[in-house]
PDB file of C-alpha atoms and ligand atoms in Angstrom:
ATOM      1  CA  MET A 283    -119.870 151.613  -2.343  1.00 63.00           C
ATOM      2  CA  ASN A 284    -120.644 154.827  -4.483  1.00 93.00           C
ATOM      3  CA  ILE A 285    -123.392 155.037  -6.739  1.00 97.00           C
ATOM      4  CA  GLN A 286    -121.624 157.090  -9.387  1.00 96.00           C
ATOM      5  CA  GLN A 287    -118.430 154.758  -9.714  1.00 97.00           C
ATOM      6  CA  ASN A 288    -121.180 151.868  -9.786  1.00 97.00           C
ATOM      7  CA  LEU A 289    -123.018 153.210 -12.513  1.00 98.00           C
ATOM      8  CA  LYS A 290    -119.991 154.140 -14.604  1.00 97.00           C
ATOM      9  CA  HIS A 291    -118.548 150.842 -13.941  1.00 97.00           C
ATOM     10  CA  ILE A 292    -121.685 149.235 -15.621  1.00 98.00           C
ATOM     11  CA  LEU A 293    -121.935 151.580 -18.232  1.00 98.00           C
ATOM     12  CA  ASP A 294    -118.305 150.780 -19.063  1.00 97.00           C
ATOM     13  CA  SER A 295    -119.025 147.249 -19.568  1.00 97.00           C
ATOM     14  CA  ILE A 296    -122.160 147.109 -21.591  1.00 98.00           C
ATOM     15  CA  PRO A 297    -122.877 148.182 -25.252  1.00 98.00           C
ATOM     16  CA  LYS A 298    -124.076 151.633 -26.182  1.00 97.00           C
ATOM     17  CA  THR A 299    -126.880 149.906 -27.722  1.00 97.00           C
ATOM     18  CA  VAL A 300    -128.048 148.426 -24.449  1.00 98.00           C
ATOM     19  CA  THR A 301    -130.380 150.788 -22.290  1.00 98.00           C
ATOM     20  CA  LEU A 302    -129.532 150.673 -18.521  1.00 98.00           C
ATOM     21  CA  VAL A 303    -132.789 151.005 -16.388  1.00 98.00           C
ATOM     22  CA  ALA A 304    -131.569 151.904 -12.900  1.00 98.00           C
ATOM     23  CA  VAL A 305    -133.762 150.006 -10.541  1.00 98.00           C
ATOM     24  CA  SER A 306    -134.310 152.538  -7.359  1.00 98.00           C
ATOM     25  CA  LYS A 307    -137.040 150.665  -5.647  1.00 97.00           C
ATOM     26  CA  THR A 308    -137.034 151.518  -1.854  1.00 95.00           C
ATOM     27  CA  LYS A 309    -133.840 153.842  -2.314  1.00 96.00           C
ATOM     28  CA  PRO A 310    -134.472 157.634  -1.475  1.00 97.00           C
ATOM     29  CA  ASN A 311    -134.537 160.453  -3.849  1.00 97.00           C
ATOM     30  CA  SER A 312    -131.417 161.481  -2.663  1.00 97.00           C
ATOM     31  CA  ASP A 313    -129.827 158.510  -4.196  1.00 97.00           C
ATOM     32  CA  ILE A 314    -131.759 158.718  -7.521  1.00 98.00           C
ATOM     33  CA  MET A 315    -130.310 162.257  -7.857  1.00 98.00           C
ATOM     34  CA  GLU A 316    -126.562 161.165  -7.392  1.00 98.00           C
ATOM     35  CA  ALA A 317    -127.468 158.705 -10.250  1.00 98.00           C
ATOM     36  CA  TYR A 318    -129.128 161.663 -11.956  1.00 98.00           C
ATOM     37  CA  ASN A 319    -126.295 164.026 -11.729  1.00 97.00           C
ATOM     38  CA  THR A 320    -124.139 161.516 -13.816  1.00 96.00           C
ATOM     39  CA  GLY A 321    -126.513 161.592 -16.507  1.00 97.00           C
ATOM     40  CA  GLN A 322    -128.728 158.776 -15.711  1.00 98.00           C
ATOM     41  CA  ARG A 323    -132.189 159.223 -16.849  1.00 98.00           C
ATOM     42  CA  ASP A 324    -133.810 155.946 -16.723  1.00 98.00           C
ATOM     43  CA  PHE A 325    -135.130 154.819 -13.497  1.00 98.00           C
ATOM     44  CA  GLY A 326    -137.251 151.695 -12.685  1.00 98.00           C
ATOM     45  CA  GLU A 327    -139.962 151.407  -9.799  1.00 98.00           C
ATOM     46  CA  ASN A 328    -141.950 148.239  -8.820  1.00 97.00           C
ATOM     47  CA  LYS A 329    -144.621 150.123  -6.887  1.00 97.00           C
ATOM     48  CA  ILE A 330    -146.776 152.450  -8.597  1.00 98.00           C
ATOM     49  CA  GLN A 331    -147.489 154.619  -5.462  1.00 98.00           C
ATOM     50  CA  ASP A 332    -143.643 154.920  -4.931  1.00 98.00           C
ATOM     51  CA  MET A 333    -142.992 155.910  -8.687  1.00 98.00           C
ATOM     52  CA  VAL A 334    -145.831 158.524  -8.282  1.00 98.00           C
ATOM     53  CA  ASP A 335    -144.085 160.200  -5.253  1.00 98.00           C
ATOM     54  CA  LYS A 336    -140.689 160.107  -6.739  1.00 98.00           C
ATOM     55  CA  ALA A 337    -142.035 161.264 -10.081  1.00 98.00           C
ATOM     56  CA  ASP A 338    -143.578 164.234  -8.459  1.00 98.00           C
ATOM     57  CA  ALA A 339    -140.313 165.317  -6.333  1.00 98.00           C
ATOM     58  CA  LEU A 340    -137.719 164.779  -8.888  1.00 98.00           C
ATOM     59  CA  PRO A 341    -136.660 166.267 -12.383  1.00 98.00           C
ATOM     60  CA  LYS A 342    -139.401 166.039 -15.148  1.00 98.00           C
ATOM     61  CA  ASP A 343    -136.659 164.884 -17.524  1.00 98.00           C
ATOM     62  CA  ILE A 344    -136.560 161.377 -15.919  1.00 98.00           C
ATOM     63  CA  ARG A 345    -138.047 158.500 -17.768  1.00 98.00           C
ATOM     64  CA  TRP A 346    -139.961 156.207 -15.400  1.00 98.00           C
ATOM     65  CA  HIS A 347    -140.019 152.468 -15.746  1.00 98.00           C
ATOM     66  CA  MET A 348    -142.830 150.505 -14.042  1.00 98.00           C
ATOM     67  CA  ILE A 349    -141.138 147.074 -13.781  1.00 98.00           C
ATOM     68  CA  GLY A 350    -143.362 145.385 -11.220  1.00 96.00           C
ATOM     69  CA  HIS A 351    -146.706 143.746 -11.312  1.00 94.00           C
ATOM     70  CA  VAL A 352    -149.436 146.189 -12.189  1.00 96.00           C
ATOM     71  CA  GLN A 353    -152.781 146.056 -11.020  1.00 96.00           C
ATOM     72  CA  ARG A 354    -155.424 147.618 -13.299  1.00 97.00           C
ATOM     73  CA  ASN A 355    -156.983 149.788 -10.613  1.00 97.00           C
ATOM     74  CA  LYS A 356    -153.636 151.471 -10.143  1.00 98.00           C
ATOM     75  CA  VAL A 357    -153.029 152.393 -13.680  1.00 98.00           C
ATOM     76  CA  LYS A 358    -154.638 155.483 -13.585  1.00 98.00           C
ATOM     77  CA  TYR A 359    -152.231 156.937 -11.065  1.00 98.00           C
ATOM     78  CA  MET A 360    -149.208 156.641 -13.657  1.00 98.00           C
ATOM     79  CA  ALA A 361    -151.098 157.121 -16.907  1.00 98.00           C
ATOM     80  CA  GLU A 362    -149.899 160.758 -17.138  1.00 98.00           C
ATOM     81  CA  PHE A 363    -146.257 160.114 -16.950  1.00 98.00           C
ATOM     82  CA  VAL A 364    -145.053 156.683 -17.041  1.00 98.00           C
ATOM     83  CA  HIS A 365    -142.226 156.037 -19.968  1.00 98.00           C
ATOM     84  CA  LEU A 366    -142.820 152.148 -20.504  1.00 98.00           C
ATOM     85  CA  ILE A 367    -144.643 149.529 -18.471  1.00 98.00           C
ATOM     86  CA  HIS A 368    -142.698 146.395 -18.459  1.00 98.00           C
ATOM     87  CA  GLY A 369    -144.834 144.118 -16.483  1.00 96.00           C
ATOM     88  CA  VAL A 370    -148.081 143.756 -18.862  1.00 97.00           C
ATOM     89  CA  ASP A 371    -149.569 140.349 -18.701  1.00 96.00           C
ATOM     90  CA  SER A 372    -152.838 140.211 -20.130  1.00 96.00           C
ATOM     91  CA  LEU A 373    -155.112 141.833 -22.431  1.00 97.00           C
ATOM     92  CA  LYS A 374    -157.582 143.015 -19.628  1.00 97.00           C
ATOM     93  CA  LEU A 375    -154.726 145.080 -18.287  1.00 98.00           C
ATOM     94  CA  LEU A 376    -153.799 146.502 -21.874  1.00 98.00           C
ATOM     95  CA  LYS A 377    -157.324 147.433 -22.259  1.00 98.00           C
ATOM     96  CA  GLU A 378    -157.139 149.560 -18.889  1.00 98.00           C
ATOM     97  CA  ILE A 379    -153.825 150.951 -19.755  1.00 98.00           C
ATOM     98  CA  ASN A 380    -155.384 152.077 -23.370  1.00 98.00           C
ATOM     99  CA  LYS A 381    -158.168 153.626 -21.387  1.00 98.00           C
ATOM    100  CA  GLN A 382    -156.318 155.667 -19.064  1.00 98.00           C
ATOM    101  CA  ALA A 383    -153.904 156.843 -21.572  1.00 98.00           C
ATOM    102  CA  LYS A 384    -156.588 158.329 -23.820  1.00 98.00           C
ATOM    103  CA  LYS A 385    -157.383 160.835 -20.816  1.00 98.00           C
ATOM    104  CA  TYR A 386    -154.272 162.264 -21.230  1.00 98.00           C
ATOM    105  CA  ALA A 387    -154.008 161.819 -25.003  1.00 98.00           C
ATOM    106  CA  ARG A 388    -150.902 159.747 -24.969  1.00 98.00           C
ATOM    107  CA  THR A 389    -149.556 156.269 -26.558  1.00 98.00           C
ATOM    108  CA  ILE A 390    -148.317 154.404 -23.664  1.00 98.00           C
ATOM    109  CA  ASP A 391    -145.760 151.961 -24.354  1.00 98.00           C
ATOM    110  CA  CYS A 392    -145.780 148.449 -23.000  1.00 98.00           C
ATOM    111  CA  LEU A 393    -143.860 145.350 -22.759  1.00 98.00           C
ATOM    112  CA  LEU A 394    -145.442 142.015 -22.572  1.00 98.00           C
ATOM    113  CA  GLN A 395    -144.171 139.881 -19.431  1.00 97.00           C
ATOM    114  CA  ILE A 396    -143.367 136.358 -20.659  1.00 97.00           C
ATOM    115  CA  LYS A 397    -142.592 133.559 -18.030  1.00 96.00           C
ATOM    116  CA  ILE A 398    -139.452 132.080 -19.029  1.00 94.00           C
ATOM    117  CA  ALA A 399    -138.411 130.790 -15.474  1.00 90.00           C
ATOM    118  CA  GLU A 400    -138.831 127.306 -14.240  1.00 83.00           C
ATOM    119  CA  GLU A 401    -140.088 128.582 -10.912  1.00 77.00           C
ATOM    120  CA  ASP A 402    -143.840 129.132 -10.593  1.00 67.00           C
ATOM    121  CA  SER A 403    -143.501 132.481  -8.381  1.00 64.00           C
ATOM    122  CA  LYS A 404    -142.831 134.522 -11.476  1.00 66.00           C
ATOM    123  CA  PHE A 405    -145.482 136.518 -13.063  1.00 81.00           C
ATOM    124  CA  GLY A 406    -145.862 136.444 -16.931  1.00 93.00           C
ATOM    125  CA  MET A 407    -147.623 134.739 -19.685  1.00 95.00           C
ATOM    126  CA  THR A 408    -146.791 132.125 -22.236  1.00 95.00           C
ATOM    127  CA  ASP A 409    -145.462 132.913 -25.654  1.00 95.00           C
ATOM    128  CA  SER A 410    -148.865 131.678 -27.042  1.00 96.00           C
ATOM    129  CA  GLU A 411    -150.849 133.874 -25.094  1.00 97.00           C
ATOM    130  CA  ALA A 412    -148.732 136.731 -26.075  1.00 97.00           C
ATOM    131  CA  LYS A 413    -149.155 135.971 -29.685  1.00 97.00           C
ATOM    132  CA  ASN A 414    -153.098 135.632 -29.049  1.00 97.00           C
ATOM    133  CA  ILE A 415    -153.142 138.984 -27.750  1.00 97.00           C
ATOM    134  CA  LEU A 416    -151.232 140.750 -30.687  1.00 97.00           C
ATOM    135  CA  GLN A 417    -153.512 138.956 -33.005  1.00 95.00           C
ATOM    136  CA  SER A 418    -156.636 139.751 -31.227  1.00 96.00           C
ATOM    137  CA  ASP A 419    -159.274 142.281 -32.771  1.00 96.00           C
ATOM    138  CA  MET A 420    -159.656 143.950 -29.280  1.00 96.00           C
ATOM    139  CA  PHE A 421    -155.875 144.742 -29.147  1.00 97.00           C
ATOM    140  CA  SER A 422    -155.959 145.986 -32.647  1.00 96.00           C
ATOM    141  CA  ALA A 423    -158.649 148.448 -31.964  1.00 96.00           C
ATOM    142  CA  PHE A 424    -156.565 150.178 -29.100  1.00 97.00           C
ATOM    143  CA  GLU A 425    -155.505 153.505 -30.062  1.00 97.00           C
ATOM    144  CA  ASN A 426    -153.452 154.700 -26.968  1.00 98.00           C
ATOM    145  CA  VAL A 427    -151.072 151.815 -26.319  1.00 98.00           C
ATOM    146  CA  ARG A 428    -148.551 150.230 -28.251  1.00 98.00           C
ATOM    147  CA  VAL A 429    -146.358 146.879 -27.530  1.00 98.00           C
ATOM    148  CA  VAL A 430    -142.981 147.743 -28.097  1.00 98.00           C
ATOM    149  CA  GLY A 431    -141.320 144.526 -27.033  1.00 98.00           C
ATOM    150  CA  VAL A 432    -140.931 141.834 -24.162  1.00 98.00           C
ATOM    151  CA  MET A 433    -139.738 141.319 -20.736  1.00 98.00           C
ATOM    152  CA  GLY A 434    -138.775 138.341 -18.750  1.00 97.00           C
ATOM    153  CA  MET A 435    -136.823 137.061 -15.387  1.00 96.00           C
ATOM    154  CA  ALA A 436    -134.645 134.042 -15.584  1.00 95.00           C
ATOM    155  CA  THR A 437    -134.494 131.291 -12.651  1.00 93.00           C
ATOM    156  CA  PHE A 438    -132.770 132.719  -9.789  1.00 91.00           C
ATOM    157  CA  THR A 439    -129.986 129.914  -9.762  1.00 93.00           C
ATOM    158  CA  ASP A 440    -126.140 129.613 -10.219  1.00 93.00           C
ATOM    159  CA  ASP A 441    -126.709 127.492 -13.235  1.00 95.00           C
ATOM    160  CA  GLU A 442    -125.407 129.751 -15.637  1.00 96.00           C
ATOM    161  CA  ASN A 443    -126.445 127.493 -18.565  1.00 96.00           C
ATOM    162  CA  GLN A 444    -130.013 127.336 -17.394  1.00 96.00           C
ATOM    163  CA  VAL A 445    -130.279 131.302 -16.953  1.00 96.00           C
ATOM    164  CA  LYS A 446    -128.819 131.307 -20.684  1.00 97.00           C
ATOM    165  CA  THR A 447    -131.220 128.892 -22.201  1.00 97.00           C
ATOM    166  CA  GLU A 448    -134.051 130.781 -20.460  1.00 96.00           C
ATOM    167  CA  PHE A 449    -132.743 134.224 -21.850  1.00 98.00           C
ATOM    168  CA  LYS A 450    -131.987 132.624 -25.253  1.00 98.00           C
ATOM    169  CA  ARG A 451    -135.772 131.464 -25.180  1.00 97.00           C
ATOM    170  CA  LEU A 452    -137.173 135.024 -24.689  1.00 98.00           C
ATOM    171  CA  LYS A 453    -134.841 136.177 -27.797  1.00 98.00           C
ATOM    172  CA  THR A 454    -136.739 133.454 -30.020  1.00 98.00           C
ATOM    173  CA  ILE A 455    -140.355 134.390 -28.657  1.00 98.00           C
ATOM    174  CA  PHE A 456    -139.317 138.149 -29.177  1.00 98.00           C
ATOM    175  CA  GLU A 457    -138.363 137.485 -32.831  1.00 98.00           C
ATOM    176  CA  ASP A 458    -141.455 135.271 -33.278  1.00 97.00           C
ATOM    177  CA  LEU A 459    -143.848 138.019 -31.951  1.00 97.00           C
ATOM    178  CA  LYS A 460    -142.156 140.505 -34.173  1.00 96.00           C
ATOM    179  CA  SER A 461    -142.866 138.660 -37.147  1.00 95.00           C
ATOM    180  CA  ILE A 462    -146.508 138.410 -36.477  1.00 94.00           C
ATOM    181  CA  CYS A 463    -147.354 141.958 -35.162  1.00 89.00           C
ATOM    182  CA  THR A 464    -149.075 144.155 -37.635  1.00 89.00           C
ATOM    183  CA  LYS A 465    -151.025 146.874 -35.540  1.00 92.00           C
ATOM    184  CA  ASN A 466    -150.203 149.015 -32.222  1.00 94.00           C
ATOM    185  CA  CYS A 467    -146.837 147.176 -31.955  1.00 94.00           C
ATOM    186  CA  ASN A 468    -143.308 147.874 -33.039  1.00 96.00           C
ATOM    187  CA  LEU A 469    -140.922 145.348 -31.238  1.00 97.00           C
ATOM    188  CA  GLU A 470    -137.794 146.550 -30.580  1.00 98.00           C
ATOM    189  CA  THR A 471    -136.751 146.026 -26.706  1.00 98.00           C
ATOM    190  CA  ILE A 472    -136.049 142.870 -25.059  1.00 98.00           C
ATOM    191  CA  SER A 473    -136.073 143.692 -21.265  1.00 98.00           C
ATOM    192  CA  MET A 474    -134.017 140.900 -19.541  1.00 98.00           C
ATOM    193  CA  GLY A 475    -130.968 140.943 -17.100  1.00 98.00           C
ATOM    194  CA  MET A 476    -130.579 141.947 -13.364  1.00 97.00           C
ATOM    195  CA  SER A 477    -127.482 142.702 -11.110  1.00 97.00           C
ATOM    196  CA  GLY A 478    -126.739 138.831 -10.932  1.00 95.00           C
ATOM    197  CA  ASP A 479    -127.293 138.202 -14.693  1.00 97.00           C
ATOM    198  CA  TYR A 480    -127.168 141.175 -16.952  1.00 98.00           C
ATOM    199  CA  PRO A 481    -124.065 140.333 -18.746  1.00 98.00           C
ATOM    200  CA  ILE A 482    -125.371 136.743 -19.797  1.00 98.00           C
ATOM    201  CA  ALA A 483    -128.615 138.595 -20.708  1.00 98.00           C
ATOM    202  CA  ILE A 484    -126.703 140.703 -22.959  1.00 98.00           C
ATOM    203  CA  GLU A 485    -125.183 137.915 -24.681  1.00 98.00           C
ATOM    204  CA  SER A 486    -128.276 136.350 -25.192  1.00 98.00           C
ATOM    205  CA  GLY A 487    -129.637 139.223 -26.934  1.00 98.00           C
ATOM    206  CA  SER A 488    -130.825 142.106 -24.350  1.00 98.00           C
ATOM    207  CA  ASN A 489    -130.792 145.437 -25.284  1.00 98.00           C
ATOM    208  CA  MET A 490    -132.502 146.849 -22.040  1.00 98.00           C
ATOM    209  CA  ILE A 491    -131.331 145.713 -18.275  1.00 98.00           C
ATOM    210  CA  ARG A 492    -132.649 146.347 -15.059  1.00 98.00           C
ATOM    211  CA  VAL A 493    -130.092 147.091 -12.194  1.00 98.00           C
ATOM    212  CA  GLY A 494    -130.851 147.655  -8.907  1.00 98.00           C
ATOM    213  CA  SER A 495    -128.465 146.476  -6.094  1.00 97.00           C
ATOM    214  CA  SER A 496    -125.225 146.582  -8.270  1.00 97.00           C
ATOM    215  CA  ILE A 497    -125.693 150.340  -8.598  1.00 98.00           C
ATOM    216  CA  PHE A 498    -127.607 151.406  -5.282  1.00 97.00           C
ATOM    217  CA  GLY A 499    -126.344 148.604  -2.821  1.00 93.00           C
ATOM    218  CA  THR A 500    -128.595 145.876  -1.124  1.00 89.00           C
ATOM    219  CA  ARG A 501    -132.187 146.886  -0.271  1.00 83.00           C
ATOM    220  CA  ASN A 502    -133.546 147.519   3.032  1.00 71.00           C
ATOM    221  CA  TYR A 503    -137.186 146.355   3.227  1.00 67.00           C
TER     222      TYR A 503
HETATM  223  C1  PLP B 889    -135.796 144.761  -8.198  1.00 75.17           C
HETATM  224  C2  PLP B 889    -135.952 144.435  -9.705  1.00 75.17           C
HETATM  225  C3  PLP B 889    -134.760 144.327 -10.582  1.00 75.17           C
HETATM  226  C4  PLP B 889    -133.507 144.702  -9.934  1.00 75.17           C
HETATM  227  O1  PLP B 889    -132.854 143.602  -9.354  1.00 75.17           O
HETATM  228  P1  PLP B 889    -131.523 143.512  -8.572  1.00 75.17           P
HETATM  229  O2  PLP B 889    -130.951 142.191  -8.436  1.00 75.17           O
HETATM  230  O3  PLP B 889    -131.196 144.592  -7.674  1.00 75.17           O
HETATM  231  O4  PLP B 889    -130.465 144.244  -9.832  1.00 75.17           O
HETATM  232  C5  PLP B 889    -135.164 144.098 -11.824  1.00 75.17           C
HETATM  233  N1  PLP B 889    -136.311 143.574 -12.314  1.00 75.17           N
HETATM  234  C6  PLP B 889    -137.344 143.733 -11.564  1.00 75.17           C
HETATM  235  C7  PLP B 889    -138.750 143.129 -12.141  1.00 75.17           C
HETATM  236  C8  PLP B 889    -137.211 143.949 -10.088  1.00 75.17           C
HETATM  237  O5  PLP B 889    -138.257 143.535  -9.322  1.00 75.17           O
END
């Protein structure tokens, strides 16, 4: 198990147009630096406090991706530096991100998390909820937030056909949303695919994958 080899293996097997977010949650800074030293700059965390601590300690040219569920009262801790928030699932949350981004005179890029998996446990909104947000007057009035794409997670199953169907649905939803978005949005990113399913995700139209255990090994919680 070697982080640098794992990274190289994955990067060699995916198209150059696909961004690899190395999911470093629960992993120490030394692991992140190993990946960093091969040139990796996009890292994903699912807890805001962990991301803040790591961002403080590590090189400033790392692009930090918040891939977990975001509580509104914690947005303020990451507003100064976060590169992309993947798990946006409500207009209320966008409103808070807009407010906090304004304090730093930034525009924060976000992905709308869409629920594509059958299982109940996954966060995210329906395609019509996403449409309503992009077409709402409140969203149009925001000045410090921008929706740049969608994020989704497939059902955790061995049934590849089901996974593919779910990913293709997200791709279709992405195209629909792209066609209706006018203000504060520029839809170009489809964040889907993890260690177990990223090849299927890329086949289905993903251009951003979030890979953890295939790079850093299994997580110990
Ligand atoms: C942990 C996590 C990943 C990475 O999972 P692996 O199976 O380790 O690649 C991707 N996306 C989200 C939202 C995660 O929480």
